[in-house]
CSV table of N, CA and C in Angstrom, one decimal:
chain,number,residue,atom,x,y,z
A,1,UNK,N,-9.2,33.2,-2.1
A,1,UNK,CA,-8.8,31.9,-1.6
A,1,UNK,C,-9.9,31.0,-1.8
A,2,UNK,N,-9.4,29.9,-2.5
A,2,UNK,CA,-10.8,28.5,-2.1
A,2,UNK,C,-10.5,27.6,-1.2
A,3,UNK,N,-11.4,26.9,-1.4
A,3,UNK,CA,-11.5,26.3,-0.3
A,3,UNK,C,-12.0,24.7,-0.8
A,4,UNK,N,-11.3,24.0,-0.8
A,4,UNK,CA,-11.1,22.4,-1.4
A,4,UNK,C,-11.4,21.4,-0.7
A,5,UNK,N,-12.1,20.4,-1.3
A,5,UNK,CA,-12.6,19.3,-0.4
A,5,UNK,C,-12.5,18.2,-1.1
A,6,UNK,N,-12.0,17.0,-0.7
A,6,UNK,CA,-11.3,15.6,-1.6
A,6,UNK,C,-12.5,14.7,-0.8
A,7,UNK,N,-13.2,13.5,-1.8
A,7,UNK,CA,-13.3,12.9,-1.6
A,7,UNK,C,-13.3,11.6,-2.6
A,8,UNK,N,-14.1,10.3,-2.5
A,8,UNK,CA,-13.6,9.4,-3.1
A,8,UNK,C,-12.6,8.5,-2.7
A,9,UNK,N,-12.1,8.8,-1.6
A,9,UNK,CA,-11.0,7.2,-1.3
A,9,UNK,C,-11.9,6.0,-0.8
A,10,UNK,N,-10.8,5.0,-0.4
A,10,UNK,CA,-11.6,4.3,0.2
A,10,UNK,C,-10.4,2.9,0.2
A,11,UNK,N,-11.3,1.6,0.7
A,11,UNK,CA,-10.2,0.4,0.7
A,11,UNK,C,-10.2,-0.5,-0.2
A,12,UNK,N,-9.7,-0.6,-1.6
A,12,UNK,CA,-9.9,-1.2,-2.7
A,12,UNK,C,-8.9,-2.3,-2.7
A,13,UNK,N,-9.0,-3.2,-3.7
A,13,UNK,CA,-8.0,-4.3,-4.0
A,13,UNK,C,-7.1,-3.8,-4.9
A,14,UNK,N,-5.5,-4.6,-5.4
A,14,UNK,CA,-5.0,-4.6,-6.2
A,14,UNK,C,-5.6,-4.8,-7.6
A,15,UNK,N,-5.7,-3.6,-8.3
A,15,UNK,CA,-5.9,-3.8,-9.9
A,15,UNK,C,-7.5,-3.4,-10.0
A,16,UNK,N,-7.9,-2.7,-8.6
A,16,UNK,CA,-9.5,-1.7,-8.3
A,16,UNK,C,-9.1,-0.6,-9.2
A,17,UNK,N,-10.4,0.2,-9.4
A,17,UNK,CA,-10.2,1.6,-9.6
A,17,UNK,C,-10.7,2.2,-8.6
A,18,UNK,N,-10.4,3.9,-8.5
A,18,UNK,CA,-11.4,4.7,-7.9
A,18,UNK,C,-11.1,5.9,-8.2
A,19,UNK,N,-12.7,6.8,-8.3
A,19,UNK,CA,-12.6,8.3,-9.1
A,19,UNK,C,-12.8,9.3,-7.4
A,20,UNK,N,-11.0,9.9,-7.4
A,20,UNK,CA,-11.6,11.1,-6.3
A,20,UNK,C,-11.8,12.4,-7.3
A,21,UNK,N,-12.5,12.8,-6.1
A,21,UNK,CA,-13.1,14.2,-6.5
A,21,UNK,C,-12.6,15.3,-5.6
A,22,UNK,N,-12.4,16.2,-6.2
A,22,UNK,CA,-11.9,17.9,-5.6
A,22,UNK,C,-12.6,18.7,-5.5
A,23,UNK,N,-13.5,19.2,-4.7
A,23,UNK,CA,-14.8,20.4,-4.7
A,23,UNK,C,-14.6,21.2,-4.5
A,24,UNK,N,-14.4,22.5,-5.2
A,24,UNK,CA,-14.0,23.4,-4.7
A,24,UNK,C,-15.1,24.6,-4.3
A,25,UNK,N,-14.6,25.6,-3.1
A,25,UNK,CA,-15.9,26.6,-3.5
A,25,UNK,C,-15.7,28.0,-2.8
A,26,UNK,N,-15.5,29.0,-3.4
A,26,UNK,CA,-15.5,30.0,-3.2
A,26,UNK,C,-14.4,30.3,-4.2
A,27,UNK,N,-13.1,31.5,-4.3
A,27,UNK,CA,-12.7,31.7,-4.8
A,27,UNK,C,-13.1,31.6,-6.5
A,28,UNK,N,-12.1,31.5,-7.4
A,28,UNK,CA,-12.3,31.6,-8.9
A,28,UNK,C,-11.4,30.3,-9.2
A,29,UNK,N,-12.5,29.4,-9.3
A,29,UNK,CA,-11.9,27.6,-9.6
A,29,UNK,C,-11.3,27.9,-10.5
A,30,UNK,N,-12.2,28.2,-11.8
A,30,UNK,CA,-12.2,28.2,-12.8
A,30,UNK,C,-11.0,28.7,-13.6
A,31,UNK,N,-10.2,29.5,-12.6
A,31,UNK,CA,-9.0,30.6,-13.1
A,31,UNK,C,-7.6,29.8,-12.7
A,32,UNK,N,-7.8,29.0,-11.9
A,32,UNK,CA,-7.0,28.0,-11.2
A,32,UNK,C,-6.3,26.6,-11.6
A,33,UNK,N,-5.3,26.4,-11.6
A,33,UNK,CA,-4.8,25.0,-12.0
A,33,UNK,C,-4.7,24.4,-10.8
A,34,UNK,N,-4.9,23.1,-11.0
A,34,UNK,CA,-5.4,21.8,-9.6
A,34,UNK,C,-4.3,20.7,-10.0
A,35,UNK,N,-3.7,20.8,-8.8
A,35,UNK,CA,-2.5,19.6,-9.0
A,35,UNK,C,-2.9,18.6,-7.4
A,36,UNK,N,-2.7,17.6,-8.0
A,36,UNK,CA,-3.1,16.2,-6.9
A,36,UNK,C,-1.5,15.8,-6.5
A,37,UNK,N,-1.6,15.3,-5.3
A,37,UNK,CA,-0.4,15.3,-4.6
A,37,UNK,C,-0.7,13.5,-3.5
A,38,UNK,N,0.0,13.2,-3.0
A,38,UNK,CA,-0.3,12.0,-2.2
A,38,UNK,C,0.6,12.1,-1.2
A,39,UNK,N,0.5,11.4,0.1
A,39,UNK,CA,1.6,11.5,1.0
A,39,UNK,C,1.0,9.7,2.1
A,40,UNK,N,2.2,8.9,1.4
A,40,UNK,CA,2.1,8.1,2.3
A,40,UNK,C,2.6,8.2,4.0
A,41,UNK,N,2.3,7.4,5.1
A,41,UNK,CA,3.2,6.9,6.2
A,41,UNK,C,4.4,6.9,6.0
A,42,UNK,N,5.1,8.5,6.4
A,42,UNK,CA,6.6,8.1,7.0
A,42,UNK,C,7.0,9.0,5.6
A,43,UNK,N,6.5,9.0,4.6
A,43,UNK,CA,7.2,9.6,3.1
A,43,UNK,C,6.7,11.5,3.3
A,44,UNK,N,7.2,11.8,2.3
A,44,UNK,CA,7.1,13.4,1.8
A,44,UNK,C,6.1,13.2,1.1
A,45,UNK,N,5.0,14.0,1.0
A,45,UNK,CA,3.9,14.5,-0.3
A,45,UNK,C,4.9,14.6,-1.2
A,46,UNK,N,4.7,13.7,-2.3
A,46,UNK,CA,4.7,14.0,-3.9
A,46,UNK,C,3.4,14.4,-4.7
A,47,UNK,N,4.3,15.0,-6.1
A,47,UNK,CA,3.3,15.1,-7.2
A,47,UNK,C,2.4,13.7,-7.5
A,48,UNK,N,1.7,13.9,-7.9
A,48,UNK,CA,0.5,13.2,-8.6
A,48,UNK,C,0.3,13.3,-10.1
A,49,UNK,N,-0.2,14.3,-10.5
A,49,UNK,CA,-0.7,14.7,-11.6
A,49,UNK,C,-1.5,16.2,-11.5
A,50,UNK,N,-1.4,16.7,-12.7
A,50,UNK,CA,-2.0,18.7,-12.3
A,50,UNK,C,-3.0,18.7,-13.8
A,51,UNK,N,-3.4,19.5,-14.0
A,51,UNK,CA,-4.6,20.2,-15.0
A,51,UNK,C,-4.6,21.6,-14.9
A,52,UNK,N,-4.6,22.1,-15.8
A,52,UNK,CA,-4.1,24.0,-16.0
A,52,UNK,C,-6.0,24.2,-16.2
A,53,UNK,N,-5.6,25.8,-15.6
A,53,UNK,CA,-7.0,26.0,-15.5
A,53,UNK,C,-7.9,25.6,-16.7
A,54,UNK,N,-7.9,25.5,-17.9
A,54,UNK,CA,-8.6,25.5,-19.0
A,54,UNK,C,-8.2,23.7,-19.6
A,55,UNK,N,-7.5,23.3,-19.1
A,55,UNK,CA,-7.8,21.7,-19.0
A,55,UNK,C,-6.4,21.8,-20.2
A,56,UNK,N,-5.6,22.4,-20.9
A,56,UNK,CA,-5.3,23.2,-22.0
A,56,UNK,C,-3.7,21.9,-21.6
A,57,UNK,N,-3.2,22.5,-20.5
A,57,UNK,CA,-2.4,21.5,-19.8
A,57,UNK,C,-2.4,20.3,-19.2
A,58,UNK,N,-2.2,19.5,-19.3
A,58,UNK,CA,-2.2,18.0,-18.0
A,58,UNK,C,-0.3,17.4,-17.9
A,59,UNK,N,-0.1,16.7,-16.7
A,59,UNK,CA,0.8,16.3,-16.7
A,59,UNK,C,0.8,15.1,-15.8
A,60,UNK,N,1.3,14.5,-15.5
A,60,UNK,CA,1.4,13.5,-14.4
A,60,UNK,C,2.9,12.9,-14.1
A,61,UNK,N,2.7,12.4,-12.9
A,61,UNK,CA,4.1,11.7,-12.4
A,61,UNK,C,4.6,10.5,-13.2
A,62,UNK,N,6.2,10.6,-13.4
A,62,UNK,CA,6.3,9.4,-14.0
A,62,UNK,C,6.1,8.4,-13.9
A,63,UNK,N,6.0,8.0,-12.3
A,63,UNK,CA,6.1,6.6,-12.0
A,63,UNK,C,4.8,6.2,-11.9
A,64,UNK,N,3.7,6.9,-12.4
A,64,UNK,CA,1.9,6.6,-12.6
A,64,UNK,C,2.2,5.6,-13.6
A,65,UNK,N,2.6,5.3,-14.5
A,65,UNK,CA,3.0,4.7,-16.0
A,65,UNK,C,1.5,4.6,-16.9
A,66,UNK,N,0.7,5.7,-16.9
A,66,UNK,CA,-0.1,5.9,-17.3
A,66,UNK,C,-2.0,5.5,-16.5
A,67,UNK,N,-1.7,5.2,-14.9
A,67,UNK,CA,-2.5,4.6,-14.5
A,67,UNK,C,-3.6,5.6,-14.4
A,68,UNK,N,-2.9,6.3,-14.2
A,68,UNK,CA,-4.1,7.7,-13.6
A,68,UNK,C,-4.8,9.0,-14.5
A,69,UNK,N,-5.8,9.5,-14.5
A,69,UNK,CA,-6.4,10.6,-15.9
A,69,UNK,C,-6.8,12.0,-14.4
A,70,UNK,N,-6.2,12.6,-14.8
A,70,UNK,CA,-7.2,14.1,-14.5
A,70,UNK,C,-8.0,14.2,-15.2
A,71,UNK,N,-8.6,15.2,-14.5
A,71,UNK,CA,-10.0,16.0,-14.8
A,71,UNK,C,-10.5,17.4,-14.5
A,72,UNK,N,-11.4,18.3,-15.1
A,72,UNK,CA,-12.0,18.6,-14.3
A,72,UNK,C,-13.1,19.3,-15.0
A,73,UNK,N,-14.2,20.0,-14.2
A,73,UNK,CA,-15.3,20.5,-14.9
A,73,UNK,C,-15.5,21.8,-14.2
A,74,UNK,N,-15.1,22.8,-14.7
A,74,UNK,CA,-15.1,24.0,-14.4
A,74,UNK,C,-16.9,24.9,-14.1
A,75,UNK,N,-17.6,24.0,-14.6
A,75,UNK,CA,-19.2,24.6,-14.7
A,75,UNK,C,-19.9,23.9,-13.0
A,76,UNK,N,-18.7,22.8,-12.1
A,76,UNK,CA,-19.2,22.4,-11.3
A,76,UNK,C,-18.3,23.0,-10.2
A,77,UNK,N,-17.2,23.2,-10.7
A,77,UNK,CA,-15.7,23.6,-10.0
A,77,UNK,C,-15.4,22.0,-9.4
A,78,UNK,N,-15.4,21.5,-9.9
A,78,UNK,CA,-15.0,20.1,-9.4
A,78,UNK,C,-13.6,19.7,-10.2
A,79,UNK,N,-12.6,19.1,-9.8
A,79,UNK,CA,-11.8,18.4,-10.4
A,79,UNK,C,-12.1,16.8,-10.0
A,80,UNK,N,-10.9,15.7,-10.8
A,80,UNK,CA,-11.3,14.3,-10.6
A,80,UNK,C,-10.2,14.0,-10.8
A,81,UNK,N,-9.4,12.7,-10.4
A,81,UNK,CA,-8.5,12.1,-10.6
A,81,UNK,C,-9.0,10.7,-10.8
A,82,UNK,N,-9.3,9.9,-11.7
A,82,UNK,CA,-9.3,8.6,-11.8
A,82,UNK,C,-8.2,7.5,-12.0
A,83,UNK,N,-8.1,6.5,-11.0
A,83,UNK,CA,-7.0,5.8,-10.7
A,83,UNK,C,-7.7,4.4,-11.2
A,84,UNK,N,-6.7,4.4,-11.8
A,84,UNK,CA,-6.7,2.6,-12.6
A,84,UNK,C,-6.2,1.8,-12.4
A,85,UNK,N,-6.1,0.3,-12.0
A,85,UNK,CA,-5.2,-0.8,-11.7
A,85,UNK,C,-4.3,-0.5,-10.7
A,86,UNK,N,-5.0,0.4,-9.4
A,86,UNK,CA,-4.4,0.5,-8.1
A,86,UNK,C,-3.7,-0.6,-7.5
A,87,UNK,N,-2.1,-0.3,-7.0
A,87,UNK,CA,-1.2,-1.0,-6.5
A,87,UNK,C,-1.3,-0.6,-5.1
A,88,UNK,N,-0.7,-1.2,-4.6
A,88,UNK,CA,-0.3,-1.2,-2.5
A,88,UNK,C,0.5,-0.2,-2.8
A,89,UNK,N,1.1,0.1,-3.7
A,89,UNK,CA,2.1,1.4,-3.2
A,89,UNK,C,1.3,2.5,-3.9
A,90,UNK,N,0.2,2.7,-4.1
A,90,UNK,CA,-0.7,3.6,-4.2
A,90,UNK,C,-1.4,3.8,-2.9
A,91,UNK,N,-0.9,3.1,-1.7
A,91,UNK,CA,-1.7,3.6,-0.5
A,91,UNK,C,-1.3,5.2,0.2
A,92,UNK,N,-2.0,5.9,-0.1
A,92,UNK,CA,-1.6,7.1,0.7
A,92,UNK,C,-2.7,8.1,0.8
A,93,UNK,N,-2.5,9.1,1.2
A,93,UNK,CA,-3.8,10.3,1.3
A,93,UNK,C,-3.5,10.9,0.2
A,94,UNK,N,-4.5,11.4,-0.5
A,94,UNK,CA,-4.6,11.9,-1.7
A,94,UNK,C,-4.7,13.9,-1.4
A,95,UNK,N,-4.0,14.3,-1.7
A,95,UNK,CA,-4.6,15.7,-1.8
A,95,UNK,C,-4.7,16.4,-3.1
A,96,UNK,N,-5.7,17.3,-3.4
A,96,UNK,CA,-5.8,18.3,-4.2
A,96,UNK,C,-5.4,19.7,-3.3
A,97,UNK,N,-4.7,20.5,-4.7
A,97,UNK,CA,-4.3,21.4,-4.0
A,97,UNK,C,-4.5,22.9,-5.6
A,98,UNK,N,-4.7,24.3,-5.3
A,98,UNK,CA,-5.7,25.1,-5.9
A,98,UNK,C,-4.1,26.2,-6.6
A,99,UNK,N,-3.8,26.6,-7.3
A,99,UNK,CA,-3.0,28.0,-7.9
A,99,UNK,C,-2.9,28.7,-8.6
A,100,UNK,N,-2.1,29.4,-9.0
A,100,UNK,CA,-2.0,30.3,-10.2
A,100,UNK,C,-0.5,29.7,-10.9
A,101,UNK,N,0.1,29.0,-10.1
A,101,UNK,CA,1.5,28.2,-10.5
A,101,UNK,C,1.0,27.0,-11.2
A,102,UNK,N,2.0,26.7,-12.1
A,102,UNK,CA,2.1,25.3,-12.6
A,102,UNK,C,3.7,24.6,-12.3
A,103,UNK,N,3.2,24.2,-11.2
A,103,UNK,CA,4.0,23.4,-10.1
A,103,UNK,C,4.1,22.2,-9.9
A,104,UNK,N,5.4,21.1,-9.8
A,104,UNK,CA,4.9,20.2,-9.1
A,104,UNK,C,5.2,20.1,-7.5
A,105,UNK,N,5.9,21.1,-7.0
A,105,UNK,CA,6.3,20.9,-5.8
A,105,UNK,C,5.1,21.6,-4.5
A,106,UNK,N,4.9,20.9,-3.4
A,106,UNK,CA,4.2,21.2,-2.5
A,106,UNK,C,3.8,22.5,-2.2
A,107,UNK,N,5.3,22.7,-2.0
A,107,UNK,CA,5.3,24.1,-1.2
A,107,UNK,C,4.8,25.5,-2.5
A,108,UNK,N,4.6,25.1,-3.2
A,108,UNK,CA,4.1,26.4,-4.1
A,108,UNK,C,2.6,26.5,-3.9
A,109,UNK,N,2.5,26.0,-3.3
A,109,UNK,CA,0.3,26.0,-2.8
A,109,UNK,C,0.0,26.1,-1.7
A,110,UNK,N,-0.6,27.3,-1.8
A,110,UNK,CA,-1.5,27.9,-0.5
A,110,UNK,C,-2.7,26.9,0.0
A,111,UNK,N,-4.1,26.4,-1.2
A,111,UNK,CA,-5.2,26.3,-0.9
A,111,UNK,C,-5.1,24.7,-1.3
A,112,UNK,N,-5.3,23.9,0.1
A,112,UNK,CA,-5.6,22.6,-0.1
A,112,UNK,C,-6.5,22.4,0.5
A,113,UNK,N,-7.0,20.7,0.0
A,113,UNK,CA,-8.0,20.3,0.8
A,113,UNK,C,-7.6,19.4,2.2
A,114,UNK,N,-8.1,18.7,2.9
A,114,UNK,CA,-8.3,18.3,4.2
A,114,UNK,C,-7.4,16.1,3.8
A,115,UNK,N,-7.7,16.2,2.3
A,115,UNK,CA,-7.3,14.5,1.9
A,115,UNK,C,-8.0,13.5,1.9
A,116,UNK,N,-8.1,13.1,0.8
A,116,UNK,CA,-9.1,11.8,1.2
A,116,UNK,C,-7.9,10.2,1.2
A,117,UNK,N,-8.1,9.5,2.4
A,117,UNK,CA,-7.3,7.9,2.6
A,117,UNK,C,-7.7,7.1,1.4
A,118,UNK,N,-7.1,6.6,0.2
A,118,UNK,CA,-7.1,5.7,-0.2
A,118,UNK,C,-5.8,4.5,-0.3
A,119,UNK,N,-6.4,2.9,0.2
A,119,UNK,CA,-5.6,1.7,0.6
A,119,UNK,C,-6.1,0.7,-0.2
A,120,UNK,N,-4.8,0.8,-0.6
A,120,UNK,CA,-4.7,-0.7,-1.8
A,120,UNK,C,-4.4,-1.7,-1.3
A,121,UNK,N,-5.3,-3.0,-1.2
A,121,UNK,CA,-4.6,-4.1,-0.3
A,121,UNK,C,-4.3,-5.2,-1.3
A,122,UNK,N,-3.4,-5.8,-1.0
A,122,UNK,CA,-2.6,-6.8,-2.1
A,122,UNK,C,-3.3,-8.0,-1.8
């Protein structure tokens, strides 16, 4: 099992960036694919975007329309999601989440982190 930690949110403007980060530590990062998930007020966690363990994969949500880049650096066990030209409906908690699936749905992941708030104000 690892053990995941998000940070990097924060309260940005419309058309801000900001790079979160996923720390992971213990288990085998490195063996692991990392899919980012968001969950606004009142909504269901959706996909985000994911990265297969060897970076070999990426995908993202369609309705990103290209705003957002995964990442990640396996020699740090860190993943990254950088968000570009953040909108108000980009306000929600962000999570990273750890597996051996290549998933977009929630419920296939054991090992998440805690979330970091990021708020896009118009």
């Amino acid at each position: 099992q690892v053990q995941l930690e998000e940070s990097g949110g924060g309260l940005v403007q419309a058309g801000d960036s900001l790079r979160l980060t996923c720390a992971a530590s213990g288990g085998t990062f490195s063996q692991l694919n990392i899919v980012w998930f968001r969950q606004a007020p009142g909504k269901e966690r959706e996909y985000v975007a994911r990265i297969s363990w060897n970076t070999g994969s990426i995908g993202y949500a369609d309705s990103l329309q290209g705003r957002f880049i995964v990442s990640r650096d396996n020699l740090k066990n860190t993943a990254y999601l950088q968000m570009n030209s953040l909108k108000p409906e980009d306000t929600a908690t962000y999570y990273c989440a750890a597996g051996m699936d290549w998933n977009t749905v929630s419920s296939a992941y054991d090992d998440w982190g805690q979330g970091t708030q990021v708020t896009v104000a118009s």
